[in-house]
CSV table of C-alpha atoms (C1' of nucleotides) in Angstrom, one decimal:
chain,number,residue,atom,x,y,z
A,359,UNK,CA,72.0,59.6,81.0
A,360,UNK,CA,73.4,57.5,78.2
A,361,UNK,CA,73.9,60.2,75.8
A,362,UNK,CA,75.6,61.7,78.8
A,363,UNK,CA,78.6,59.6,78.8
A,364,UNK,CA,79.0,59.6,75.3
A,365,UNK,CA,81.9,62.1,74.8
A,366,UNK,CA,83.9,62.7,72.0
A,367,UNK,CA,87.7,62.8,71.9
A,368,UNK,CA,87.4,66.8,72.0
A,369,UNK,CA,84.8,67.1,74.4
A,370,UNK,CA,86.2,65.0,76.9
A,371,UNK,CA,89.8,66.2,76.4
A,372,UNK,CA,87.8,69.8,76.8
A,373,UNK,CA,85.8,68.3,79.9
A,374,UNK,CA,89.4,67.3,81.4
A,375,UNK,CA,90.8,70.8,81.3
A,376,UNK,CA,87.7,72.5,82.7
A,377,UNK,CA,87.4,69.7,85.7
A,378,UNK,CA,91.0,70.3,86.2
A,379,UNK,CA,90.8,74.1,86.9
A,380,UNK,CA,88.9,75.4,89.8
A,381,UNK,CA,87.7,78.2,88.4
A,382,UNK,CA,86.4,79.3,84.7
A,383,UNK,CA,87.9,79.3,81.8
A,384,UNK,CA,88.1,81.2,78.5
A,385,UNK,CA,87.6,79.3,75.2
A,386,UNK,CA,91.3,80.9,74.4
A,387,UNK,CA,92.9,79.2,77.8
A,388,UNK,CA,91.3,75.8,77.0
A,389,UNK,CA,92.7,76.1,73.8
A,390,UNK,CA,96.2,76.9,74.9
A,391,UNK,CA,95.9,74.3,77.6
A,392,UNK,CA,94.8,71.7,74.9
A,393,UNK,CA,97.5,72.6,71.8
A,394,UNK,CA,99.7,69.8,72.6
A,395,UNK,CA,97.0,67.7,72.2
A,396,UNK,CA,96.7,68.6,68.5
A,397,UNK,CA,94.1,71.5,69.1
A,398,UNK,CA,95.0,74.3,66.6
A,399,UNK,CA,91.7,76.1,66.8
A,400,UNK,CA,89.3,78.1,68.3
A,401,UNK,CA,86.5,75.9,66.9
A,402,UNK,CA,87.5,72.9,68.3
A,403,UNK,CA,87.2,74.5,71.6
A,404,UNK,CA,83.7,76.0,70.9
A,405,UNK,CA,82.4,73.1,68.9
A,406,UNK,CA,83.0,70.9,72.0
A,407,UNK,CA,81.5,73.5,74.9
A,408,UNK,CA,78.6,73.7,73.1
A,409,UNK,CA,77.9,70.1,73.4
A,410,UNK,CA,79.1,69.9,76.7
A,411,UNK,CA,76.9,72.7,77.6
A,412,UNK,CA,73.4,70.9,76.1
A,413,UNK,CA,74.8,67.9,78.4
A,414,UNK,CA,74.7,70.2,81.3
A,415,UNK,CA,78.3,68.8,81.7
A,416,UNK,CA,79.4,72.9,81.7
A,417,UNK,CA,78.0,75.9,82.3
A,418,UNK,CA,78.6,79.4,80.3
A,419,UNK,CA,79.1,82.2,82.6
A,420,UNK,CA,77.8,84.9,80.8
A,421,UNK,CA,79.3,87.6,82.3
A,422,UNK,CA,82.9,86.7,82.1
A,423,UNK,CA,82.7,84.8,78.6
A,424,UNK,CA,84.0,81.8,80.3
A,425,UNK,CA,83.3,78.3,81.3
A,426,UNK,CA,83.4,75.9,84.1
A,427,UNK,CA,82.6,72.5,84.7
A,428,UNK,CA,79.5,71.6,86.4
A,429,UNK,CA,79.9,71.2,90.1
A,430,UNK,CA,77.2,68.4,90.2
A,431,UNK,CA,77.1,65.4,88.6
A,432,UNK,CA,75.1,67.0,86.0
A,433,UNK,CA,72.6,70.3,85.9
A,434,UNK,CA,70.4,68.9,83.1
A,435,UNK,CA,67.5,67.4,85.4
A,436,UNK,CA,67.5,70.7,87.0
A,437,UNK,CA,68.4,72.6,84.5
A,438,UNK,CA,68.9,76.2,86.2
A,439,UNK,CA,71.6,77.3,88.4
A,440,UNK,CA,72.8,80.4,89.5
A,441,UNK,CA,76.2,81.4,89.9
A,442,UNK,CA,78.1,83.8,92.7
A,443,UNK,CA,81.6,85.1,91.4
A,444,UNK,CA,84.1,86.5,93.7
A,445,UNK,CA,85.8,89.2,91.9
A,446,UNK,CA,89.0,89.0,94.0
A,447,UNK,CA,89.7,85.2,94.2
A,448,UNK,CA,87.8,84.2,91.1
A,449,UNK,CA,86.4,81.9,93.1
A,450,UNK,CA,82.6,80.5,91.3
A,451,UNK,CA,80.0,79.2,93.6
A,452,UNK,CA,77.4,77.0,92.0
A,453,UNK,CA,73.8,77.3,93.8
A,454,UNK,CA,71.0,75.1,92.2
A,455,UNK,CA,68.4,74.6,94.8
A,456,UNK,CA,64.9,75.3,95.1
A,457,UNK,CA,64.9,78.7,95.5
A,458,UNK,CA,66.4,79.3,92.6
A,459,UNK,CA,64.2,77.3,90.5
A,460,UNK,CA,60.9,78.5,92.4
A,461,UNK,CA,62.4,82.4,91.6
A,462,UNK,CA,62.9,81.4,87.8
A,463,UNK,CA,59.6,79.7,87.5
A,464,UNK,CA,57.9,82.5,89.1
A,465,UNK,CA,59.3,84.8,86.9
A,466,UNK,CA,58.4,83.0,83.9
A,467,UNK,CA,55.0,82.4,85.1
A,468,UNK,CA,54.7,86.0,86.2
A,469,UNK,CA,55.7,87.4,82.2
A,470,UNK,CA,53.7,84.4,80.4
A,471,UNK,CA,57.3,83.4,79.2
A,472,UNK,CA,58.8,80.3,78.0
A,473,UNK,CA,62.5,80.2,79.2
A,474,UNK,CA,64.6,77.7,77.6
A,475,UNK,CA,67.5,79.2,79.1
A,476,UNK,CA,68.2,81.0,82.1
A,477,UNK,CA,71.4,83.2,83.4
A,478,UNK,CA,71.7,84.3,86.9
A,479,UNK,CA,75.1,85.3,88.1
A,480,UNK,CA,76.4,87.3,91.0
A,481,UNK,CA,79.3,89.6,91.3
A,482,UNK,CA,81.0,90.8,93.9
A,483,UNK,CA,83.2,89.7,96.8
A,484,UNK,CA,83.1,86.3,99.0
A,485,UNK,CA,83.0,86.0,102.5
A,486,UNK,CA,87.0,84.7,102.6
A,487,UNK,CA,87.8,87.7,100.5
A,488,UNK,CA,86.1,90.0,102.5
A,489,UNK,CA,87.7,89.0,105.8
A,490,UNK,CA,91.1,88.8,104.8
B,565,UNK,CA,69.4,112.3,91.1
B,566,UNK,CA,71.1,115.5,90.0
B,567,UNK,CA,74.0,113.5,89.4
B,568,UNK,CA,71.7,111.8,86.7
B,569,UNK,CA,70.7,114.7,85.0
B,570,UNK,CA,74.4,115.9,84.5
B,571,UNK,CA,74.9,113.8,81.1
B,572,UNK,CA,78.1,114.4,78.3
B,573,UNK,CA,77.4,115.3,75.2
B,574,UNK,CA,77.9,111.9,74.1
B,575,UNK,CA,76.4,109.9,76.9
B,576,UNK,CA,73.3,111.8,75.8
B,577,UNK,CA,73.4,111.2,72.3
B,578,UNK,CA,74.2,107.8,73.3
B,579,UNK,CA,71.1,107.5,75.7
B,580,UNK,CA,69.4,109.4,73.0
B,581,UNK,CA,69.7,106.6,70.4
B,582,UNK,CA,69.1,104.0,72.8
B,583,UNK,CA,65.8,105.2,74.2
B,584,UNK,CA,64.3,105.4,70.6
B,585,UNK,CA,65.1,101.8,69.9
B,586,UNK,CA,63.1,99.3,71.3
B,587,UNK,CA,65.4,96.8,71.9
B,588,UNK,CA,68.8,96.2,72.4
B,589,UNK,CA,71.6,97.4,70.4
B,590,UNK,CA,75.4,96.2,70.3
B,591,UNK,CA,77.9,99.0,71.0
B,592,UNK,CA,78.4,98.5,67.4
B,593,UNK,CA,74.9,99.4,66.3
B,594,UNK,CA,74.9,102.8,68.4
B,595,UNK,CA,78.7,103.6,67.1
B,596,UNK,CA,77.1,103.0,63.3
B,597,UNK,CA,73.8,105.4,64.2
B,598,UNK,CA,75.9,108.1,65.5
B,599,UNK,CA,78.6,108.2,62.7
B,600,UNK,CA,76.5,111.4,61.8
B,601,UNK,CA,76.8,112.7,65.3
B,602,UNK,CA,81.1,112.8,64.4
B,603,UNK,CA,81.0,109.6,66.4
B,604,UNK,CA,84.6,107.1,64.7
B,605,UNK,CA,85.2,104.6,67.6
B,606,UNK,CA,84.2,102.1,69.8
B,607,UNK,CA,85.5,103.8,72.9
B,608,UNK,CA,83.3,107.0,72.3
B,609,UNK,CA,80.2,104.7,72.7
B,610,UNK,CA,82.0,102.3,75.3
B,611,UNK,CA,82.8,105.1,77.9
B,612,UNK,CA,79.2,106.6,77.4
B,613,UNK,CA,78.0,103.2,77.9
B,614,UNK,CA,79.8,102.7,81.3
B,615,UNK,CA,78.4,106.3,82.6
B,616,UNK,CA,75.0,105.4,81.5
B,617,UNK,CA,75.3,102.0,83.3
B,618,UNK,CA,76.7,103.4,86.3
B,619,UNK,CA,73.7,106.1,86.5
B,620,UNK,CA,71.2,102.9,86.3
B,621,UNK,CA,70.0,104.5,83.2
B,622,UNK,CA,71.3,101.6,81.0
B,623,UNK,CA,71.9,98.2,81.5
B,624,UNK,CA,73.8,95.7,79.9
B,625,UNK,CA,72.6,92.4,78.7
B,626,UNK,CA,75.4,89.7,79.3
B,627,UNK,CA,73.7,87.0,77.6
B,628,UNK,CA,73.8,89.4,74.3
B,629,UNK,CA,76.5,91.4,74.7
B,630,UNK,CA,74.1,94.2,74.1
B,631,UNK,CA,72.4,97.4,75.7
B,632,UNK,CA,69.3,98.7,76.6
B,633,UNK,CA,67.5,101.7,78.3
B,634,UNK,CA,66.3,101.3,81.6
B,635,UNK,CA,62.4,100.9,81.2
B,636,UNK,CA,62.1,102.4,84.5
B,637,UNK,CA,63.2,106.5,85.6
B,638,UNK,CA,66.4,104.9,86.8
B,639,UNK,CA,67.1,101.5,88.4
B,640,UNK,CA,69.4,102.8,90.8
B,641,UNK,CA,67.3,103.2,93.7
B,642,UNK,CA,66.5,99.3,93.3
B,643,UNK,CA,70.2,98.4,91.9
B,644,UNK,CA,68.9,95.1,90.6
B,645,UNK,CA,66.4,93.6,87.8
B,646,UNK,CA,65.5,90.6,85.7
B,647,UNK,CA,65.3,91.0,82.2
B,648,UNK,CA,63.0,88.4,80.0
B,649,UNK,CA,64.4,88.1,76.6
B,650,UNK,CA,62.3,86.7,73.6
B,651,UNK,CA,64.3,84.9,71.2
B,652,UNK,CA,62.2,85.4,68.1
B,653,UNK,CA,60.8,89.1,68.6
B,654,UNK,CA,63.9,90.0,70.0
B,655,UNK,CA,61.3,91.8,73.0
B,656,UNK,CA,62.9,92.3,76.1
B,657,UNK,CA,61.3,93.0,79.5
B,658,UNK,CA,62.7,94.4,82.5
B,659,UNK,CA,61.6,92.9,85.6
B,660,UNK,CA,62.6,94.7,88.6
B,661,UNK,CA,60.1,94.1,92.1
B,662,UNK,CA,60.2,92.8,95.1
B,663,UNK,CA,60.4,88.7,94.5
B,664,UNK,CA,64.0,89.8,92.4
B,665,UNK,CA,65.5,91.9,95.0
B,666,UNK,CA,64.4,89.7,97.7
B,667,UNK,CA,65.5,86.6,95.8
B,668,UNK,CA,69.4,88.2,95.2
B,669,UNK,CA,69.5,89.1,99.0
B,670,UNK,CA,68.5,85.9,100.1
B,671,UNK,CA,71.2,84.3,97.8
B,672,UNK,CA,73.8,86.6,98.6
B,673,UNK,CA,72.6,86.0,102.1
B,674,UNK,CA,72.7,82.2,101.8
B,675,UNK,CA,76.2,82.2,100.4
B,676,UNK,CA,78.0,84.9,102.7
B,677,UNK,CA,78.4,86.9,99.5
B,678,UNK,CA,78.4,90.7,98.9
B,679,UNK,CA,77.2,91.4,95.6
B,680,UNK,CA,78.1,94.5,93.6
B,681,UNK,CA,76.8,93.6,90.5
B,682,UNK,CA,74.0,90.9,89.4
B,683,UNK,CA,72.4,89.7,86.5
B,684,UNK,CA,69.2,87.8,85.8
B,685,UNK,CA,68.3,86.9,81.7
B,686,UNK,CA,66.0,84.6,81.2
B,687,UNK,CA,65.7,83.3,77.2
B,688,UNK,CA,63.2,81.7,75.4
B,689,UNK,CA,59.8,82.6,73.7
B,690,UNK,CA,57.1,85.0,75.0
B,691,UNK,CA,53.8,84.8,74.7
B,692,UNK,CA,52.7,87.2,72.0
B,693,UNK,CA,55.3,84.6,69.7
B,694,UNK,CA,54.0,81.5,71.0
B,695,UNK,CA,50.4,82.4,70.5
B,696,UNK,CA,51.9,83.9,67.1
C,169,DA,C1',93.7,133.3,84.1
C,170,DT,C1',95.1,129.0,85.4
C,171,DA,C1',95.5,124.5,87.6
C,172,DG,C1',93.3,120.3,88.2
C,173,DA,C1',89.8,117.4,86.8
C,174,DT,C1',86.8,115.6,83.4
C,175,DA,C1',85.6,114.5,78.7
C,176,DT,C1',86.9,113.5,74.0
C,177,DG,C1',89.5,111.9,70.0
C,178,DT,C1',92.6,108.5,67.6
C,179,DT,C1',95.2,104.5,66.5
C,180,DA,C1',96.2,100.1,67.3
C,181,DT,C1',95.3,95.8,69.1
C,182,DA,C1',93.4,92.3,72.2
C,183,DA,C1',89.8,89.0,73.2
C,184,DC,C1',85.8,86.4,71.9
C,185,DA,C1',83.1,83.8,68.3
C,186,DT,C1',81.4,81.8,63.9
C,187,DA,C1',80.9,80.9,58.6
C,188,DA,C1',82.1,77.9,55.1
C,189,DC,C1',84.1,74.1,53.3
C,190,DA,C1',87.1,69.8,53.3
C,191,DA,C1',88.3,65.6,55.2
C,192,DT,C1',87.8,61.7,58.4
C,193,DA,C1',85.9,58.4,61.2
C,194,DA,C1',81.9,56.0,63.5
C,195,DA,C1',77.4,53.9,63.3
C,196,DC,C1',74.2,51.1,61.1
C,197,DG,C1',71.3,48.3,58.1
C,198,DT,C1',71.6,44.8,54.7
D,297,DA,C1',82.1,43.0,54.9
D,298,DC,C1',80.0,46.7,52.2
D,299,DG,C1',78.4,51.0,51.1
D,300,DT,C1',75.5,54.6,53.0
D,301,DT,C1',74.5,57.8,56.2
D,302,DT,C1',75.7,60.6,60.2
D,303,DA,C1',78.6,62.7,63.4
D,304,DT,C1',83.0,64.5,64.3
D,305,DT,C1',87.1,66.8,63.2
D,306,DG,C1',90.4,69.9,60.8
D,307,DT,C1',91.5,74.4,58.5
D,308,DT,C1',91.3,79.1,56.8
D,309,DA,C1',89.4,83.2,57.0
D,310,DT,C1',86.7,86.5,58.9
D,311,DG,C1',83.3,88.8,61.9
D,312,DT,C1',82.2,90.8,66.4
D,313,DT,C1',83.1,92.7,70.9
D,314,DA,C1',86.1,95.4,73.9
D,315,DT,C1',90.2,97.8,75.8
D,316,DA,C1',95.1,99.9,76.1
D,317,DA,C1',97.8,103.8,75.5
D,318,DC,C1',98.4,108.2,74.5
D,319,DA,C1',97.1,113.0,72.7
D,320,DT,C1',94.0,116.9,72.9
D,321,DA,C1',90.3,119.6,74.4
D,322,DT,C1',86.8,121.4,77.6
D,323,DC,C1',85.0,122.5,81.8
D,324,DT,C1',85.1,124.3,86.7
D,325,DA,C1',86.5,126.3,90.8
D,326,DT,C1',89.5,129.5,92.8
DNA sequence: ATAGATATGTTATAACATAACAATAAACGT
DNA sequence: ACGTTTATTGTTATGTTATAACATATCTAT
């Protein structure tokens, strides 16, 4: 939890951006978003998500090559999450409850598998989406 | 099903080189094994790809950028798997029962979502490496 | 045969990500 | 405080993945 609050200037100026925006982001717009504060590369982007990321502070949404902020205080504890994506509002729903980590560990157990990371994301259309 | 049988010349070459390899290949790796075939660019394998994928005959990995054939006759009956990636063989198994499909309606259900699309990858070590 | 649809070819470029190395600053024991 | 180690940052170049736009060819039903 300590290690947690420890941010560098880049990650939290990174951590800023993403907590700003409702919805992801690509490691290009957090760049553009960041250039007047003296960002001038992609690295410096990507070099601070990753950290971020092993904080459980973001989360990589694998199927859009973007990022968003965690929606809880921090995913590390629980460490999987799965993620619904509206495809009309881009609007991203975090789920991390048991059901989600019973599924995972089921599936693990059920392959003889040791996961150290897990992806489970949803595409499609929202409920507000669909009625309007 | 006769819709599936109905493949391009270059979706089958395309399915061709992916069902001989065992594991997944970039769009790059297929383009490079079918330069003999007359194949010159991306978008000959990308639009085969997106045939293939849409026939449930291939499936895309999102956490590797990266295809594979479906293990099964066709997934599109079922629509939905969980694929189990080992980091250090490079293995992958596709998952695809009951406890996935059941698990992605009860999300979907839980968060009034209509999914068109889903993805499950879980990464990490099997057990053939980690008895290795 | 021919019109409409589907598939293919080609060039260029966009979008996403990392390697390699240099420089700087922060943390720490003595 | 001092130098040493460690972590962070900066920079250039390049690698990898994916699509836009447009031209051409092939297939299919009438």
């Amino acid at each position: 939890m300590s290690e947690n609050c420890k941010l560098s200037n880049n990650e939290r100026l990174v951590l800023d951006v993403l907590g700003r925006e409702t919805g992801p982001m690509s490691a290009y717009m957090i760049l553009d978003k960041l250039r007047g504060s003296g960002f001038r590369a992609p690295l410096q982007v990507y070099r601070a998500l990753e950290k971020l990321i092993g904080m459980g502070r973001v989360h990589r949404l694998e199927s859009l090559n973007a990022f968003i902020a965690c929606s809880h205080m921090s995913c590390e504890k629980i460490g999987v999450a799965a993620f619904v994506i509206c495809e009309r509002c881009e609007h991203v729903q975090e789920v991390c409850d048991d059901s989600v980590s019973l599924f995972l560990a089921g599936l693990a157990e059920k392959t003889n598998f040791k996961a150290s990371k897990t992806s489970i994301e949803l595409r499609g259309v929202c409920d507000a989406c669909e009625k309007a």
